[in-house]
Coordinates of N, CA and C and ligand atoms in Angstrom, one line a residue:
M1 N 88.7 122.5 112.1 CA 89.2 123.8 112.6 C 90.6 123.5 111.1
T2 N 91.0 125.3 110.9 CA 92.3 125.4 110.0 C 94.0 124.5 110.6
N3 N 94.5 125.0 109.6 CA 96.3 125.1 110.6 C 96.5 126.6 109.8
H4 N 97.5 125.9 111.2 CA 98.0 127.9 111.4 C 99.3 128.2 109.9
F5 N 99.6 127.1 110.2 CA 101.0 126.7 108.5 C 100.0 125.9 107.1
K6 N 100.2 126.3 105.8 CA 99.4 125.4 104.9 C 100.3 124.7 105.6
H7 N 101.8 124.8 104.8 CA 102.7 122.9 105.3 C 104.0 123.0 106.3
H8 N 103.7 122.9 107.2 CA 105.3 123.4 107.9 C 105.6 121.5 107.9
V9 N 107.2 122.2 108.0 CA 108.1 121.1 107.3 C 109.5 121.4 109.0
F10 N 109.5 119.8 109.0 CA 110.8 119.7 110.2 C 111.2 119.8 110.0
F11 N 112.8 120.1 110.2 CA 114.2 119.1 109.4 C 115.2 118.4 110.6
C12 N 115.5 117.7 110.6 CA 116.5 117.0 111.8 C 117.4 117.3 111.7
L13 N 118.0 118.1 112.6 CA 119.2 118.4 112.8 C 120.2 118.1 113.9
N14 N 120.4 116.9 114.1 CA 120.7 116.1 115.2 C 122.0 116.4 114.7
Q15 N 122.3 116.1 115.7 CA 124.6 116.1 116.2 C 124.3 114.5 116.7
R16 N 124.7 113.3 116.3 CA 125.1 112.4 117.4 C 126.9 111.6 117.3
E17 N 127.0 111.2 118.3 CA 128.0 111.5 118.7 C 129.0 110.3 118.2
N18 N 130.3 110.3 118.4 CA 130.4 108.7 118.0 C 131.0 108.5 117.1
G19 N 131.0 109.2 115.8 CA 130.5 108.8 114.6 C 129.5 108.3 113.6
E20 N 129.0 108.4 114.7 CA 127.6 107.3 114.4 C 126.2 108.6 113.2
D21 N 125.0 107.9 112.5 CA 124.7 108.2 111.7 C 123.6 109.1 112.5
C22 N 124.0 110.5 111.4 CA 123.0 111.1 111.9 C 123.1 112.4 110.8
C23 N 121.8 113.2 111.1 CA 121.5 114.5 109.2 C 122.6 114.8 109.4
M24 N 123.1 115.9 110.6 CA 124.2 116.3 110.9 C 125.6 116.2 109.8
N25 N 125.5 115.3 109.8 CA 126.8 114.8 109.2 C 126.5 114.6 107.8
K26 N 124.9 115.0 107.7 CA 124.8 114.3 105.6 C 124.5 115.8 105.3
G27 N 124.9 116.9 105.9 CA 124.7 118.8 105.1 C 123.1 118.4 105.2
A28 N 122.4 118.5 106.5 CA 121.2 118.9 107.1 C 121.7 120.4 107.4
E29 N 121.9 120.7 107.9 CA 122.6 122.0 108.2 C 122.2 123.5 106.7
A30 N 123.1 122.9 105.8 CA 123.5 123.8 104.5 C 121.7 123.9 104.5
A31 N 121.0 122.1 103.9 CA 119.9 122.1 103.2 C 118.8 123.4 103.9
F32 N 118.9 122.5 105.3 CA 117.9 123.7 106.0 C 117.7 125.2 105.6
D33 N 119.1 125.4 106.1 CA 119.4 127.3 105.4 C 118.9 127.7 104.3
H34 N 119.2 126.6 103.8 CA 119.1 126.8 102.0 C 117.1 126.5 102.1
M35 N 116.9 125.7 102.0 CA 115.2 126.0 102.4 C 114.5 127.2 102.9
K36 N 115.4 127.6 104.3 CA 114.3 129.0 105.1 C 114.7 130.3 104.2
L37 N 115.6 130.4 103.6 CA 116.1 131.3 102.5 C 115.4 131.1 101.5
R38 N 115.1 130.4 100.8 CA 114.5 130.3 100.3 C 113.2 130.5 99.8
V39 N 112.7 129.4 100.9 CA 111.4 129.8 100.9 C 110.5 131.3 101.7
K40 N 111.9 131.7 101.6 CA 111.9 133.5 102.2 C 112.0 134.4 100.9
K41 N 112.5 134.3 100.5 CA 112.8 134.6 98.6 C 112.1 134.5 98.6
L42 N 111.3 133.6 98.1 CA 109.9 133.4 97.9 C 108.1 133.8 98.2
G43 N 108.6 134.4 99.2 CA 107.6 135.0 100.3 C 106.5 133.8 100.7
L44 N 107.1 132.9 100.9 CA 105.9 131.4 100.9 C 106.0 131.9 103.1
N45 N 106.7 132.5 103.5 CA 106.8 131.7 104.3 C 106.0 133.3 105.1
G46 N 104.9 132.8 106.0 CA 103.7 133.2 107.6 C 102.8 132.8 107.7
E47 N 102.4 132.9 108.2 CA 100.9 132.2 109.0 C 99.8 132.2 107.7
G48 N 99.5 130.6 107.2 CA 98.4 130.1 106.2 C 99.0 130.0 105.6
K49 N 100.7 130.5 105.6 CA 102.0 130.0 104.3 C 103.0 128.6 104.3
V50 N 104.2 128.7 104.8 CA 105.3 128.1 104.9 C 105.8 128.2 106.1
R51 N 106.6 127.2 107.3 CA 106.8 127.3 108.4 C 107.9 126.4 108.0
I52 N 109.2 126.6 108.7 CA 110.7 125.8 107.9 C 110.6 125.5 109.5
N53 N 110.9 125.0 110.2 CA 111.6 124.6 111.4 C 112.3 123.7 111.9
R54 N 113.5 123.3 112.5 CA 114.6 122.8 113.0 C 113.9 121.2 114.6
A55 N 114.3 120.7 114.2 CA 113.3 119.7 114.7 C 115.3 118.4 115.5
G56 N 114.3 117.8 117.0 CA 116.2 116.9 116.9 C 115.8 115.9 116.4
C57 N 116.2 114.4 116.8 CA 116.1 113.8 116.0 C 114.6 113.2 115.8
L58 N 115.1 112.2 115.0 CA 112.9 111.7 114.0 C 113.7 109.8 114.3
D59 N 114.4 109.6 114.6 CA 114.2 108.7 114.4 C 114.4 107.5 113.7
R60 N 115.5 107.7 112.8 CA 115.2 107.5 111.8 C 117.0 107.7 111.0
C61 N 117.9 108.1 111.8 CA 118.8 108.0 111.4 C 119.3 107.8 110.2
A62 N 119.3 106.1 110.0 CA 120.4 106.0 108.8 C 119.8 106.1 108.2
Q63 N 119.1 106.4 107.8 CA 117.6 107.2 105.9 C 117.7 108.2 105.7
G64 N 119.2 109.3 106.8 CA 118.9 111.0 106.7 C 119.9 110.6 106.2
P65 N 119.9 112.5 105.7 CA 118.8 113.3 106.5 C 117.6 114.1 105.1
L66 N 116.9 113.6 106.7 CA 115.3 113.6 107.0 C 114.6 115.2 106.9
M67 N 113.4 115.5 106.1 CA 112.2 116.5 106.5 C 111.1 115.3 106.8
V68 N 110.5 116.5 107.5 CA 109.0 116.1 107.1 C 108.0 117.1 106.5
V69 N 107.0 116.8 106.1 CA 106.1 117.9 105.6 C 104.8 117.2 106.3
Y70 N 103.9 117.9 106.4 CA 102.9 118.3 107.7 C 102.1 119.5 107.2
P71 N 100.7 119.0 106.8 CA 99.9 117.7 107.5 C 100.0 116.6 106.4
E72 N 101.1 117.1 105.8 CA 100.7 115.5 104.9 C 101.7 114.3 105.7
A73 N 102.8 114.8 106.7 CA 103.0 113.8 106.7 C 104.3 112.9 105.7
V74 N 105.2 113.9 105.0 CA 105.4 112.9 104.3 C 106.5 113.5 104.8
W75 N 108.0 112.1 104.6 CA 109.0 111.9 104.5 C 109.9 112.1 103.0
Y76 N 111.0 113.1 103.8 CA 111.9 113.3 102.5 C 113.5 113.4 102.5
T77 N 114.3 112.0 101.5 CA 115.7 113.0 102.3 C 116.0 114.0 101.0
F78 N 117.3 114.2 101.0 CA 117.5 114.9 100.0 C 118.8 114.9 99.6
V79 N 120.0 115.2 98.5 CA 120.9 115.3 98.7 C 122.1 116.8 98.6
D80 N 121.2 117.9 97.5 CA 121.8 118.2 97.7 C 120.3 119.8 97.6
H81 N 120.8 121.3 97.4 CA 120.1 122.0 96.9 C 118.8 122.0 95.9
E82 N 119.1 121.4 94.7 CA 118.5 121.2 94.1 C 117.2 120.4 94.6
D83 N 117.4 119.2 95.5 CA 116.6 118.9 95.7 C 115.2 119.9 96.7
V84 N 115.9 120.5 97.7 CA 115.2 120.9 98.4 C 114.0 121.0 97.3
D85 N 115.0 123.4 96.5 CA 114.2 123.7 95.0 C 113.1 123.0 95.3
E86 N 113.1 121.5 94.5 CA 112.2 120.8 93.3 C 110.9 120.5 94.7
I87 N 111.2 120.4 96.1 CA 110.5 119.6 97.0 C 109.2 121.1 97.2
I88 N 110.2 122.6 97.8 CA 109.4 123.6 97.3 C 108.9 123.6 96.4
E89 N 109.2 123.4 95.2 CA 108.6 124.2 94.3 C 106.7 123.0 93.6
S90 N 107.7 122.0 94.2 CA 106.8 120.9 93.5 C 105.4 120.8 95.3
H91 N 105.9 121.1 96.0 CA 105.2 120.3 97.3 C 104.2 121.2 98.0
L92 N 105.2 121.6 97.9 CA 105.3 123.3 99.2 C 104.3 124.2 98.1
I93 N 104.8 124.6 97.2 CA 104.5 125.1 96.3 C 103.2 124.7 94.9
N94 N 103.4 123.8 94.8 CA 101.8 122.7 93.7 C 101.0 122.2 94.7
G95 N 101.8 121.3 95.4 CA 101.0 120.5 96.2 C 101.1 118.8 95.9
K96 N 102.3 118.6 95.3 CA 102.4 117.6 94.3 C 103.5 117.0 95.2
V97 N 104.0 116.2 96.0 CA 104.2 114.7 96.6 C 105.6 114.8 95.3
V98 N 107.0 114.9 95.7 CA 108.2 114.9 95.0 C 108.8 112.9 95.3
K99 N 108.3 112.0 94.2 CA 108.3 110.9 94.5 C 109.1 109.9 94.8
R100 N 110.4 110.9 94.1 CA 111.8 110.4 94.1 C 111.8 110.6 95.6
L101 N 111.6 111.5 95.7 CA 112.9 111.3 97.3 C 112.1 111.2 98.7
V102 N 110.7 111.0 98.6 CA 109.5 110.0 99.8 C 111.1 109.0 100.6
I103 N 111.0 108.6 101.5 CA 111.1 107.9 101.9 C 110.6 107.8 103.1
E104 N 109.4 105.8 102.9 CA 108.8 105.3 104.1 C 108.1 104.5 105.2
Ligands
FES1 S1 120.1 112.3 113.4 FE1 117.8 112.8 112.0 S2 117.0 111.2 112.4 FE2 118.6 110.7 114.0

């Protein structure tokens, strides 16, 4: 069986109420928008390539913001757009996990 996408990335964009820890309060949406745009600009999006999707809560709220890259099931956190760019360049393009941003 082959994968429809080479890499499928899920971003938690969940907003929790009452000031509880959540990815939306830690810049997840800006990072999501940046990654989608960058992947498109680089021509990486599409069948057999990369897909970036929104996700609901991934149940690791205190460790956010979070994305998971499949099929490797690598969980990343990130601080700024440079981190997102590094994940694109290293993992999505070159297949090399960005260890400093991985959460176990
Ligand atoms: S809000 Fe992102 S993991 Fe729960």
